Amino acid sequence: MNRSLSWFNVTSLVLGFAFLYIPILLLVLYSFNASRLVTVWAGFSTQWYAALLENDQLLDALWVTLRVAFLSSLAATVLGTLAAIALTRYGRFFGRTMFSGMTYAPLVMPEVITGLSLLLLFVAVGMERGFWTITLAHITFTMCFVAVVVQSRLITFDRTLEEAALDLGCTPLKTFFVITLPLILPAVLSGFMLAFTLSMDDLVIASFTTGPGATTLPMRIYSQVRLGVTPEINAICTILIGIVAVVVLLASVLAKRQEKMRRRAEQIAARG
Amino acid sequence: MAADKARTQTIGAVRRTFAPWNDPTATPLIRFENVAKRFGEFVAVDGVSLDIYEREFFALLGPSGCGKTTLMRMLAGFEEPSAGRITLGGQDLAGVPPYRRPVNMMFQSYALFPHMNVWDNIAFGLRQDGMPKAAIKARVEEVLALVKLEPFARRKPHHLSGGQRQRVALARSVAKQPKVLLLDEPLTALDKKLREDTQFELMDLQMSLGMTFLIVTHDQEEAMTVADRIGVMNLGELVQVAPPAVIYEQPATRYIADFIGDVNVLETKVVTAGAEGVELASEKTAYPLHIAQPLDAAVGDTAWLAIRPEKMRIALVPPAHLADNCFEGVIWDIGYLGDLSIYHVELACGTRIKVSQPNVSRLVERPITWEDKVWVTFSPDGGVVLTR
Ligand SMILES: Nc1ncnc2c1ncn2[C@@H]1O[C@H](COP(=O)(O)OP(=O)(O)OP(=O)(O)O)[C@@H](O)[C@H]1O
Ligand SMILES: [Mg+2]
């Protein structure tokens, strides 16, 4: 087979990437535009980044977003990992199929429905809406992503490793922390990062569950854009893209490492 | 050299007199009492009763899937018996978790911790006991030397060869010097030389540490070499438990005779049976067959004569005073193995039997060759009569 790229492959690759990234590139480019008018290029400048530092509204929103993302993804990672363990380990408990189906459901649930139902819940229990309700909502919807990622790792986990640890006098709890967790850590971390990015760019669920005083960055941007796109928005979006890119990159590096470890483990099992 | 000799002599002395299973006053260390294990409908272990004594080297033999690993896992605490009871030193093990049992296991799949190097793998069990650092260091170095892995102490398991991994697994399981050590096919990945060395190393270890070993193996020679007693399993049942020589020379059933070593099994009819011996008749030979073995059977019953290839003599002329215990046939094939030759002799009825003879001369031309007419004889204590 001819393994070099044919002109057809090259064009489709270029077109595909162009389709994906030209809008983003434009946004990044215009964040360095000296002109106030978004559509006119007037030379390179970083003035909008400086102006951003003065814009308390946007900075506040960024701060809220980062805090929500961090707290919610942390909690979602713990809960999601526990759920994954329960679902893969405790084989045939009553209603197992239903539960595992239920962890997948939120992945395909329209966000509007998730948001609305959470809002109803918060209203029903009389919880004051704001920072904490957004955080709780984000925990709920990102947790299942973590569970799915960790579960796929646990399925291939060699349980005799845990048995060996128990056999050598290690208690089950300690075994989890010194054997199981280190080995599934790449999956847990990529679950964390997935939850983090999901939480960071969520607009719909946050809009439903927020209250006065807690505006996330996507919400702020959305409301400002309706009054017209300013270069400041471009600047903050560029920063946001930067953060997401770093996280995604880290996640893919981790995934690669995990794949390598899994291959090695399989190799050991096969040769052994 | 002298020290070596003294040591082997001690081993010999100990092994010669070691037979607690014949001593009615001896209390076993491990008792399986009617232990069964079912996985759903499938019966993996079925009504096994077995006593294993302190300092014993016990080997489990059996075909793949007969329940050897399952039996071990129940002793280690990874499976609960579906029925029956397992005691260790008089204590019922039911409900005792694996990490509280004075038993260590070497896993068939090694189960080395991939994120720890060889050193940490071996030290893992010692650390769980809260052993002081210096003592751990000394102990790890000791077992590393034992399995000859000192140069690899800092390597991760995936940078080791299969045989090296097996030795790490072995080292890790002996490091804690448990009362009972379970070895699930510990030496399969080693080459012949290292395997033999390790076998003797294991025996030595067991002798010096006073541990009780339970080993699973597919290699009969290995079981014969290392074990005080062998238990043969089939389809989840323990079919015979006896010292190696008894298993080999006096198998309880045709299955065991066939499973351990090479054997010719011939169907016969009982002519006379008594306390001194039996006379059998077979369609395969015109001669009567006399076996010096007491047998409780009625005249006319079916019995099987099991006779091993090395227990027979082969000759080109009929031996003098030939009256019984003889098969006549022609050489159908010869396998030359160096130290001995295996002759496949075709009897008149078409049955082929195997006879082995040591090659005592250096001549390349063998006196017996293909198509020769031969007389195969054996003495009354050469064969064993089986009724099952
Ligand atoms: N957890 C389990 N669930 C269902 N069946 C099992 C389980 N563990 C073992 N078995 C079955 O029990 C039988 C005995 O298995 P076991 O591992 O004890 O065999 P073994 O004698 O060790 O074989 P080998 O020599 O191949 O290692 C096998 O048929 C196996 O399929
Ligand atoms: Mg096995």
XYZ file of C-alpha atoms and ligand atoms in Angstrom:
692
model
C 0.000 0.000 0.000
C 1.176 3.520 -0.717
C 1.711 5.021 2.697
C 2.660 8.549 1.626
C -0.093 11.163 1.536
C -1.852 11.541 -1.763
C -3.048 14.973 -2.914
C -6.554 13.894 -2.008
C -5.580 13.099 1.551
C -3.640 16.323 1.873
C -6.532 18.440 0.654
C -9.062 16.778 2.883
C -6.726 17.146 5.834
C -6.162 20.831 5.099
C -9.847 21.478 4.525
C -10.823 19.638 7.686
C -8.380 21.472 9.872
C -9.213 24.758 8.233
C -12.870 24.211 8.975
C -12.043 23.470 12.593
C -9.403 26.031 13.334
C -9.830 29.087 11.085
C -12.522 30.575 13.337
C -10.353 30.021 16.377
C -7.306 31.427 14.619
C -9.269 34.527 13.642
C -10.344 34.991 17.225
C -6.788 34.696 18.497
C -5.543 37.022 15.772
C -8.100 39.735 16.505
C -7.291 39.615 20.190
C -3.984 41.184 19.131
C -5.637 43.797 16.944
C -4.879 47.439 17.744
C -8.213 48.616 16.426
C -11.379 48.673 18.428
C -13.305 47.524 15.405
C -13.263 43.795 15.260
C -13.322 43.569 11.507
C -10.541 46.014 10.709
C -6.919 45.073 11.194
C -4.852 47.986 12.512
C -1.594 46.422 13.569
C -0.345 44.252 16.397
C -1.003 45.206 19.986
C -1.454 43.592 23.363
C -3.531 46.476 24.656
C -6.669 44.353 25.078
C -4.865 42.022 27.404
C -3.871 45.039 29.470
C -7.431 46.332 29.349
C -8.590 42.915 30.467
C -6.657 43.322 33.695
C -8.776 46.386 34.392
C -12.045 44.666 33.534
C -13.146 43.404 36.915
C -16.321 41.855 35.579
C -14.507 39.525 33.237
C -11.780 38.729 35.733
C -14.362 37.940 38.394
C -16.128 35.631 36.000
C -12.840 33.909 35.137
C -12.109 33.452 38.807
C -15.557 31.976 39.468
C -15.192 29.637 36.513
C -11.792 28.387 37.613
C -12.982 27.780 41.166
C -16.117 25.974 40.048
C -14.132 23.896 37.564
C -11.492 22.949 40.099
C -13.829 22.085 42.968
C -16.390 20.291 40.852
C -13.869 18.245 38.882
C -12.084 17.269 42.079
C -15.311 16.018 43.643
C -16.441 14.435 40.378
C -13.156 12.548 40.128
C -13.517 11.061 43.595
C -17.180 10.166 43.129
C -16.738 8.967 39.555
C -13.803 6.752 40.493
C -15.766 5.234 43.356
C -18.719 4.616 41.061
C -16.466 2.972 38.480
C -14.986 0.689 41.131
C -18.385 -0.290 42.439
C -19.639 -1.047 38.956
C -16.665 -3.101 37.803
C -15.854 -4.860 41.045
C -18.959 -5.830 42.853
C -20.072 -8.115 40.093
C -23.629 -9.220 40.420
C -25.373 -6.961 42.900
C -29.031 -6.231 42.518
C -29.747 -3.708 39.792
C -26.198 -3.577 38.477
C -27.209 -3.272 34.836
C -29.596 -0.497 35.680
C -26.945 1.395 37.611
C -24.314 1.088 34.921
C -26.857 2.209 32.357
C -27.672 5.145 34.570
C -24.057 6.316 34.692
C -24.033 6.524 30.916
C -27.373 8.302 30.601
C -26.160 11.797 31.558
C -23.588 11.573 28.756
C -26.342 11.672 26.172
C -28.898 13.673 28.132
C -29.574 17.102 26.541
C -27.949 19.706 28.760
C -31.137 21.718 28.851
C -32.876 18.846 30.565
C -30.063 18.282 33.045
C -29.984 21.990 33.811
C -33.706 22.316 34.178
C -34.071 19.274 36.411
C -31.262 20.457 38.647
C -32.854 23.861 38.863
C -36.130 22.262 39.893
C -34.329 20.266 42.535
C -32.548 23.277 43.972
C -35.789 25.207 44.069
C -37.584 22.292 45.665
C -35.081 21.914 48.491
C -34.932 25.673 48.878
C -31.237 25.984 48.193
C -30.002 29.500 47.548
C -28.690 29.556 43.970
C -25.186 30.764 43.289
C -21.626 29.465 43.343
C -22.396 26.246 45.203
C -25.366 25.238 43.117
C -23.289 25.589 39.935
C -20.554 23.518 41.524
C -23.011 20.810 42.561
C -24.563 20.776 39.104
C -21.163 20.416 37.499
C -20.231 17.573 39.830
C -23.394 15.806 38.779
C -22.883 16.050 35.060
C -19.097 15.540 34.905
C -19.030 12.640 37.343
C -20.323 10.157 34.796
C -17.606 11.124 32.315
C -15.001 10.308 34.963
C -16.779 7.052 35.790
C -16.725 5.970 32.156
C -13.033 6.763 31.691
C -11.978 5.017 34.913
C -14.258 2.068 34.283
C -12.641 1.319 30.946
C -9.281 1.152 32.684
C -10.530 -1.036 35.535
C -11.935 -3.612 33.153
C -8.419 -4.488 32.017
C -6.942 -4.279 35.511
C -5.265 -7.503 36.629
C -6.867 -8.328 39.941
C -4.239 -10.866 40.939
C -2.043 -7.838 41.661
C -4.408 -6.893 44.455
C -4.565 -10.480 45.622
C -0.788 -10.618 45.736
C -0.759 -7.518 47.926
C -3.395 -8.956 50.264
C -1.461 -12.204 50.369
C 1.622 -10.323 51.513
C -0.264 -8.887 54.476
C -1.562 -5.620 53.062
C -5.059 -4.608 54.160
C -7.672 -3.998 51.440
C -7.772 -0.243 52.034
C -4.025 0.094 51.854
C -3.957 -2.157 48.815
C -6.244 0.287 47.069
C -3.913 3.181 47.760
C -0.566 1.514 47.074
C -1.462 -0.876 44.265
C -4.762 -0.068 42.559
C -4.707 3.715 42.612
C -1.141 4.177 41.333
C -1.902 1.843 38.453
C -5.164 3.478 37.424
C -3.905 6.993 38.172
C -3.443 8.008 34.517
C -7.099 7.192 33.879
C -8.201 9.025 37.011
C -6.180 12.093 36.032
C -7.495 12.163 32.499
C -10.979 11.845 33.992
C -10.186 14.845 36.166
C -9.030 16.906 33.224
C -12.019 15.957 31.171
C -14.276 17.058 34.024
C -12.297 20.281 34.392
C -12.626 21.314 30.756
C -16.266 20.281 30.618
C -17.032 22.399 33.641
C -15.046 25.327 32.329
C -16.913 25.744 29.074
C -20.364 24.818 30.242
C -22.887 27.523 29.579
C -26.284 25.876 29.601
C -26.269 24.077 32.937
C -24.533 26.979 34.665
C -27.168 29.414 33.348
C -29.927 27.258 34.756
C -28.427 26.743 38.172
C -26.805 30.073 38.854
C -28.090 32.873 40.977
C -27.186 36.492 41.570
C -23.525 37.079 42.239
C -22.185 33.984 40.540
C -21.526 34.494 36.870
C -19.177 32.131 35.082
C -16.989 33.225 32.241
C -18.985 31.574 29.453
C -22.107 33.263 30.822
C -20.386 36.652 30.993
C -18.995 36.328 27.483
C -22.323 35.283 26.128
C -24.126 38.211 27.666
C -21.480 40.691 26.519
C -21.374 39.387 22.992
C -25.009 40.172 22.621
C -24.031 43.819 22.983
C -21.290 43.425 20.392
C -17.977 41.642 20.262
C -15.187 43.602 21.887
C -11.496 42.817 21.482
C -11.375 42.187 25.220
C -13.652 39.240 24.758
C -11.307 37.946 22.101
C -8.449 38.286 24.544
C -10.133 36.385 27.333
C -11.265 33.715 24.900
C -7.684 33.325 23.763
C -6.654 32.788 27.358
C -9.456 30.276 27.771
C -8.339 28.425 24.648
C -4.833 28.374 26.064
C -5.975 26.774 29.319
C -8.111 24.180 27.581
C -5.331 23.364 25.128
C -2.861 22.764 27.944
C -5.298 20.522 29.795
C -6.183 18.544 26.678
C -2.525 18.122 25.829
C -1.775 16.849 29.317
C -4.678 14.459 29.098
C -3.507 13.007 25.815
C 0.029 12.592 27.140
C -1.424 10.750 30.121
C -3.573 8.598 27.889
C -0.498 7.653 25.906
C 1.375 6.716 29.044
C -1.524 4.675 30.251
C -1.700 2.849 26.954
C 2.007 2.083 27.244
C 1.609 0.763 30.779
C -1.322 -1.368 29.761
C 0.646 -2.810 26.849
C 3.514 -3.626 29.147
C 1.222 -5.324 31.610
C -0.276 -7.363 28.800
C 3.162 -8.215 27.549
C 4.115 -9.429 30.996
C 0.987 -11.516 31.240
C 1.490 -12.959 27.772
C 5.137 -13.799 28.196
C 4.806 -14.934 31.793
C 33.062 -30.027 49.034
C 33.154 -31.579 52.490
C 30.558 -29.129 53.768
C 28.412 -29.925 50.763
C 28.592 -33.588 51.546
C 27.703 -33.062 55.184
C 24.686 -31.065 54.108
C 23.406 -33.649 51.666
C 23.864 -36.268 54.309
C 21.697 -34.334 56.702
C 19.054 -33.876 54.042
C 19.201 -37.579 53.355
C 18.867 -38.435 57.016
C 15.930 -36.103 57.469
C 14.181 -37.177 54.311
C 14.638 -40.855 55.004
C 12.953 -40.707 58.371
C 10.381 -38.062 57.525
C 6.988 -39.768 57.302
C 4.557 -38.108 59.720
C 1.618 -39.318 57.629
C 2.328 -42.816 58.902
C 2.383 -41.654 62.502
C -1.093 -41.754 64.013
C -0.067 -39.412 66.845
C 1.189 -36.666 64.511
C -1.180 -33.722 64.062
C -1.321 -32.252 60.593
C -0.582 -28.570 60.041
C -3.116 -28.130 57.267
C -6.337 -30.075 57.061
C -8.758 -30.014 54.181
C -11.944 -31.666 55.384
C -14.327 -32.556 52.580
C -13.646 -29.304 50.848
C -15.658 -28.482 47.755
C -15.783 -25.424 45.549
C -18.502 -24.695 43.054
C -18.557 -21.851 40.568
C -22.245 -21.675 39.814
C -23.102 -25.115 38.476
C -19.511 -26.056 37.803
C -17.736 -28.126 40.459
C -14.065 -27.123 40.437
C -13.065 -28.981 43.617
C -15.076 -31.912 44.856
C -14.896 -33.371 48.358
C -11.163 -33.098 48.919
C -9.840 -34.358 52.249
C -6.149 -33.932 52.730
C -3.733 -33.624 55.640
C -0.437 -31.843 55.165
C 2.153 -31.975 57.913
C 4.567 -29.394 59.196
C 7.804 -29.257 57.173
C 6.300 -31.355 54.458
C 6.940 -30.703 50.794
C 3.668 -31.567 49.147
C 3.135 -31.558 45.381
C -0.168 -31.391 43.556
C -0.213 -32.987 40.141
C -3.019 -33.120 37.660
C -4.146 -32.151 34.199
C -5.029 -28.574 33.336
C -8.290 -27.380 34.860
C -8.534 -30.120 37.485
C -8.761 -27.618 40.343
C -5.208 -27.338 41.653
C -5.103 -23.558 41.644
C -8.579 -23.385 43.120
C -7.518 -25.616 46.010
C -4.554 -23.345 46.678
C -6.623 -20.203 46.446
C -8.944 -21.549 49.111
C -5.992 -22.098 51.414
C -4.638 -18.615 50.675
C -8.049 -17.127 51.364
C -9.076 -15.844 47.924
C -11.952 -18.264 47.579
C -14.289 -19.494 50.276
C -15.013 -23.225 50.147
C -18.615 -23.989 49.131
C -18.559 -26.883 51.571
C -16.156 -28.390 54.066
C -13.552 -26.852 56.267
C -9.899 -25.896 56.091
C -7.857 -25.666 59.272
C -4.311 -24.483 59.777
C -2.566 -25.398 62.989
C -5.942 -26.329 64.446
C -7.509 -22.975 63.623
C -10.511 -22.921 61.316
C -9.651 -20.584 58.462
C -13.234 -19.774 57.530
C -13.651 -16.010 57.461
C -9.967 -15.271 58.020
C -8.977 -12.743 55.317
C -5.910 -13.451 53.142
C -3.852 -10.729 54.804
C -4.193 -12.410 58.200
C -3.230 -15.919 57.071
C 0.329 -17.092 57.709
C 0.408 -18.318 54.138
C 2.118 -16.791 51.133
C 1.460 -17.667 47.569
C 3.466 -17.473 44.418
C 0.993 -16.803 41.649
C 0.900 -18.720 38.412
C 0.868 -15.366 36.596
C 3.558 -13.974 38.970
C 1.449 -10.875 39.739
C 4.484 -8.638 40.126
C 3.651 -5.020 40.879
C 4.489 -3.245 37.604
C 5.054 0.155 39.216
C 7.650 -1.112 41.675
C 11.149 -2.313 40.977
C 12.402 -5.764 41.909
C 13.671 -4.600 45.258
C 10.389 -2.969 46.272
C 8.414 -5.942 45.054
C 10.390 -8.217 47.334
C 10.334 -5.783 50.248
C 6.590 -5.216 49.940
C 5.519 -8.003 52.288
C 8.196 -7.193 54.836
C 7.095 -3.559 54.926
C 3.540 -4.595 55.705
C 4.828 -6.215 58.883
C 6.484 -3.005 59.994
C 9.898 -4.617 59.950
C 12.799 -2.214 60.699
C 14.528 -0.804 57.590
C 17.869 -2.460 58.259
C 16.278 -5.860 58.694
C 14.304 -5.428 55.481
C 17.468 -4.548 53.622
C 19.280 -7.588 54.947
C 16.413 -9.897 54.160
C 15.847 -8.582 50.633
C 19.537 -8.933 49.849
C 19.467 -12.464 51.173
C 16.609 -13.582 48.938
C 17.975 -11.653 45.960
C 21.142 -13.661 46.320
C 19.133 -16.820 46.644
C 17.437 -16.321 43.283
C 20.586 -14.766 41.770
C 18.942 -11.489 40.885
C 21.237 -9.010 42.675
C 22.152 -7.135 39.466
C 18.482 -6.556 38.672
C 17.330 -5.131 42.000
C 16.516 -1.693 40.558
C 14.765 -2.903 37.413
C 11.054 -2.771 36.843
C 9.374 -6.101 36.099
C 8.736 -5.291 32.418
C 12.471 -5.036 31.856
C 13.033 -8.618 32.945
C 12.847 -11.876 31.054
C 10.130 -14.421 31.826
C 12.464 -16.566 33.906
C 13.739 -13.578 35.841
C 10.193 -12.491 36.603
C 9.414 -15.937 37.868
C 12.367 -15.730 40.203
C 11.264 -12.343 41.493
C 7.851 -13.801 42.225
C 9.490 -16.675 44.045
C 11.732 -14.342 46.016
C 8.793 -12.148 46.967
C 6.818 -15.075 48.311
C 9.654 -16.577 50.347
C 10.834 -13.245 51.719
C 8.345 -13.309 54.577
C 9.254 -16.857 55.552
C 5.643 -17.832 55.980
C 4.616 -20.971 57.790
C 3.160 -22.276 54.580
C 4.323 -21.403 51.104
C 2.083 -22.040 48.128
C 3.841 -22.294 44.802
C 1.666 -22.371 41.713
C 3.842 -23.745 38.920
C 6.880 -21.882 40.152
C 9.530 -23.110 37.759
C 7.870 -23.491 34.358
C 9.639 -20.553 32.721
C 13.140 -21.561 33.759
C 15.592 -23.452 31.582
C 16.443 -27.004 32.586
C 19.668 -26.196 34.368
C 18.301 -23.282 36.374
C 15.195 -25.264 37.094
C 17.106 -28.150 38.590
C 19.230 -25.747 40.613
C 16.127 -23.980 41.843
C 14.449 -27.252 42.737
C 17.306 -28.147 45.028
C 17.410 -24.595 46.273
C 13.745 -24.890 47.174
C 14.300 -28.148 49.010
C 17.199 -26.602 50.836
C 15.180 -23.560 51.711
C 12.373 -25.653 52.995
C 14.761 -27.713 55.079
C 16.583 -24.751 56.581
C 13.531 -22.587 57.202
C 11.286 -25.392 58.355
C 8.490 -24.171 56.116
C 5.718 -26.261 54.688
C 5.514 -26.176 50.912
C 2.563 -26.868 48.725
C 3.587 -26.851 45.090
C 1.561 -27.226 41.912
C 3.381 -28.538 38.919
C 2.799 -30.119 35.530
C 6.231 -31.644 35.579
C 6.185 -35.123 37.099
C 9.919 -35.302 37.345
C 9.878 -32.085 39.317
C 7.199 -33.406 41.644
C 9.144 -36.628 42.143
C 12.350 -34.739 42.844
C 11.112 -32.232 45.355
C 8.093 -33.690 47.059
C 7.723 -35.819 50.162
C 4.280 -36.732 48.994
C 2.334 -36.214 45.817
C -1.391 -35.718 45.480
C -2.831 -36.544 42.069
C -5.985 -34.677 41.153
C -8.475 -35.325 38.407
C -11.736 -33.497 37.692
C -11.680 -31.761 41.065
C -11.077 -34.914 43.055
C -7.969 -36.072 44.810
C -7.396 -39.562 43.437
C -4.258 -40.654 45.271
C -1.965 -39.218 47.901
C 1.324 -41.005 48.475
C 5.099 -40.615 48.384
C 6.533 -40.406 44.845
C 7.785 -43.985 44.757
C 4.398 -45.354 45.784
C 2.598 -43.220 43.215
C 4.937 -44.482 40.538
C 5.225 -48.124 41.520
C 1.833 -48.766 43.070
C -0.623 -46.421 41.425
C -4.152 -46.806 42.739
C -5.898 -46.595 39.398
C -5.219 -46.935 35.704
C -5.655 -43.189 35.398
C -2.776 -42.498 37.784
C -0.569 -45.177 36.269
C -1.100 -43.588 32.895
C -0.761 -40.017 34.127
C 2.571 -40.533 35.872
C 5.307 -41.820 33.608
C 5.044 -44.298 30.763
C 3.083 -47.479 31.218
C 1.634 -50.429 29.314
C -1.857 -51.283 30.461
C -3.303 -54.630 29.405
C -6.797 -55.860 30.061
C -6.774 -59.325 31.679
C -9.016 -61.820 33.431
C -8.311 -63.068 36.937
C -7.506 -66.811 36.969
C -6.625 -67.178 40.641
C -6.334 -64.505 43.313
C -5.039 -64.737 46.852
C -2.851 -63.281 49.549
C 0.418 -64.377 47.909
C -0.280 -63.378 44.365
C -2.478 -63.454 41.327
C -2.557 -65.345 38.109
C -3.972 -63.503 35.147
C -4.784 -64.511 31.633
C -4.705 -62.230 28.631
C -5.577 -62.542 24.993
C -2.366 -60.779 24.158
C -0.167 -63.672 25.197
C -0.341 -67.441 25.488
C 1.700 -67.459 28.692
C 0.053 -67.171 32.096
C 0.835 -63.958 33.971
C 1.914 -64.226 37.619
C 2.077 -61.103 39.725
C 3.315 -61.099 43.321
C 0.600 -58.897 44.712
C -2.252 -59.711 47.081
C -5.528 -59.029 45.353
C -9.071 -59.211 46.509
C -10.907 -60.293 43.391
C -13.114 -63.128 42.173
C -12.103 -65.560 39.489
C -13.124 -64.282 36.084
C -13.110 -60.608 37.109
C -11.578 -58.103 34.789
C -8.288 -56.648 36.027
C -5.653 -54.541 34.363
C -1.983 -55.283 34.358
C 0.084 -52.099 34.404
C 3.704 -52.555 33.647
C 6.300 -49.880 33.031
C 8.686 -50.073 30.062
C 11.823 -50.276 32.214
C 10.480 -53.220 34.201
C 10.688 -55.589 31.240
C 13.566 -57.387 29.563
C 13.822 -57.970 25.866
C 15.649 -60.892 24.227
C 16.221 -62.274 20.721
C 15.979 -65.872 21.891
C 13.461 -67.400 24.263
C 14.895 -67.322 27.813
C 15.610 -70.671 29.487
C 12.856 -72.194 31.696
C 10.266 -69.926 30.109
C 6.925 -70.713 31.725
C 5.121 -67.429 32.342
C 5.254 -63.591 32.198
C 6.231 -63.344 28.581
C 5.033 -61.541 25.454
C 6.144 -62.572 21.994
C 6.263 -60.040 19.205
C 8.316 -58.246 16.600
C 10.105 -54.930 16.871
C 7.927 -52.324 15.255
C 9.966 -49.221 16.063
C 12.968 -48.163 18.114
C 13.543 -44.827 19.803
C 17.165 -44.177 20.676
C 17.424 -41.693 23.552
C 21.113 -42.014 24.343
C 20.997 -43.390 27.841
C 18.300 -45.850 26.884
C 16.381 -47.130 23.914
C 12.623 -47.522 23.720
C 11.459 -50.555 21.772
C 7.933 -50.666 20.465
C 7.025 -54.318 20.230
C 4.042 -55.400 18.166
C 2.302 -58.451 19.597
C 0.541 -61.024 17.449
C -2.841 -59.416 18.134
C -1.586 -56.061 16.867
C -1.231 -54.381 20.282
C 2.019 -52.498 20.724
C 3.870 -52.404 24.018
C 6.790 -50.236 25.023
C 9.948 -51.686 26.509
C 12.969 -49.643 27.473
C 16.472 -50.972 27.885
C 19.550 -49.140 29.153
C 22.269 -48.876 26.532
C 25.123 -50.496 28.396
C 27.601 -50.805 25.539
C 29.174 -48.120 23.391
C 28.476 -49.950 20.149
C 26.497 -47.954 17.669
C 25.182 -51.122 16.029
C 22.417 -52.356 18.342
C 21.922 -56.107 18.601
C 18.147 -55.739 18.335
C 16.789 -54.119 15.226
C 13.591 -53.530 13.272
C 11.453 -56.543 12.395
C 13.327 -58.838 14.807
C 11.296 -61.460 16.586
C 11.647 -60.873 20.333
C 10.631 -62.290 23.707
C 9.665 -59.723 26.334
C 9.726 -60.974 29.928
C 9.228 -59.497 33.350
C 9.417 -60.706 36.933
C 6.369 -61.242 39.180
C 7.125 -58.034 41.106
C 7.563 -55.968 37.949
C 3.933 -55.286 37.263
C 0.969 -54.064 39.225
C -2.616 -55.305 38.987
C -5.328 -52.681 39.028
C -9.024 -53.188 39.387
C -10.066 -49.613 38.658
N -13.634 -17.756 39.251
C -14.011 -18.821 38.516
N -15.242 -18.861 37.977
C -15.649 -19.923 37.258
N -14.905 -21.015 37.022
C -13.673 -21.042 37.537
C -13.151 -19.956 38.299
N -11.900 -20.257 38.677
C -11.649 -21.471 38.159
N -12.699 -21.954 37.478
C -12.780 -23.251 36.807
O -12.414 -24.254 37.722
C -11.631 -25.237 37.094
C -10.364 -25.456 37.861
O -9.552 -24.328 37.695
P -8.094 -24.255 38.286
O -7.569 -22.897 37.972
O -8.116 -24.651 39.709
O -7.351 -25.333 37.409
P -5.829 -25.816 37.511
O -5.854 -27.209 37.969
O -5.031 -24.857 38.301
O -5.401 -25.777 35.975
P -3.992 -25.318 35.331
O -3.078 -26.473 35.471
O -4.364 -25.079 33.895
O -3.521 -24.103 36.030
C -11.425 -24.779 35.660
O -12.262 -25.537 34.823
C -11.808 -23.348 35.661
O -12.407 -22.990 34.448
Mg -3.552 -23.452 37.849
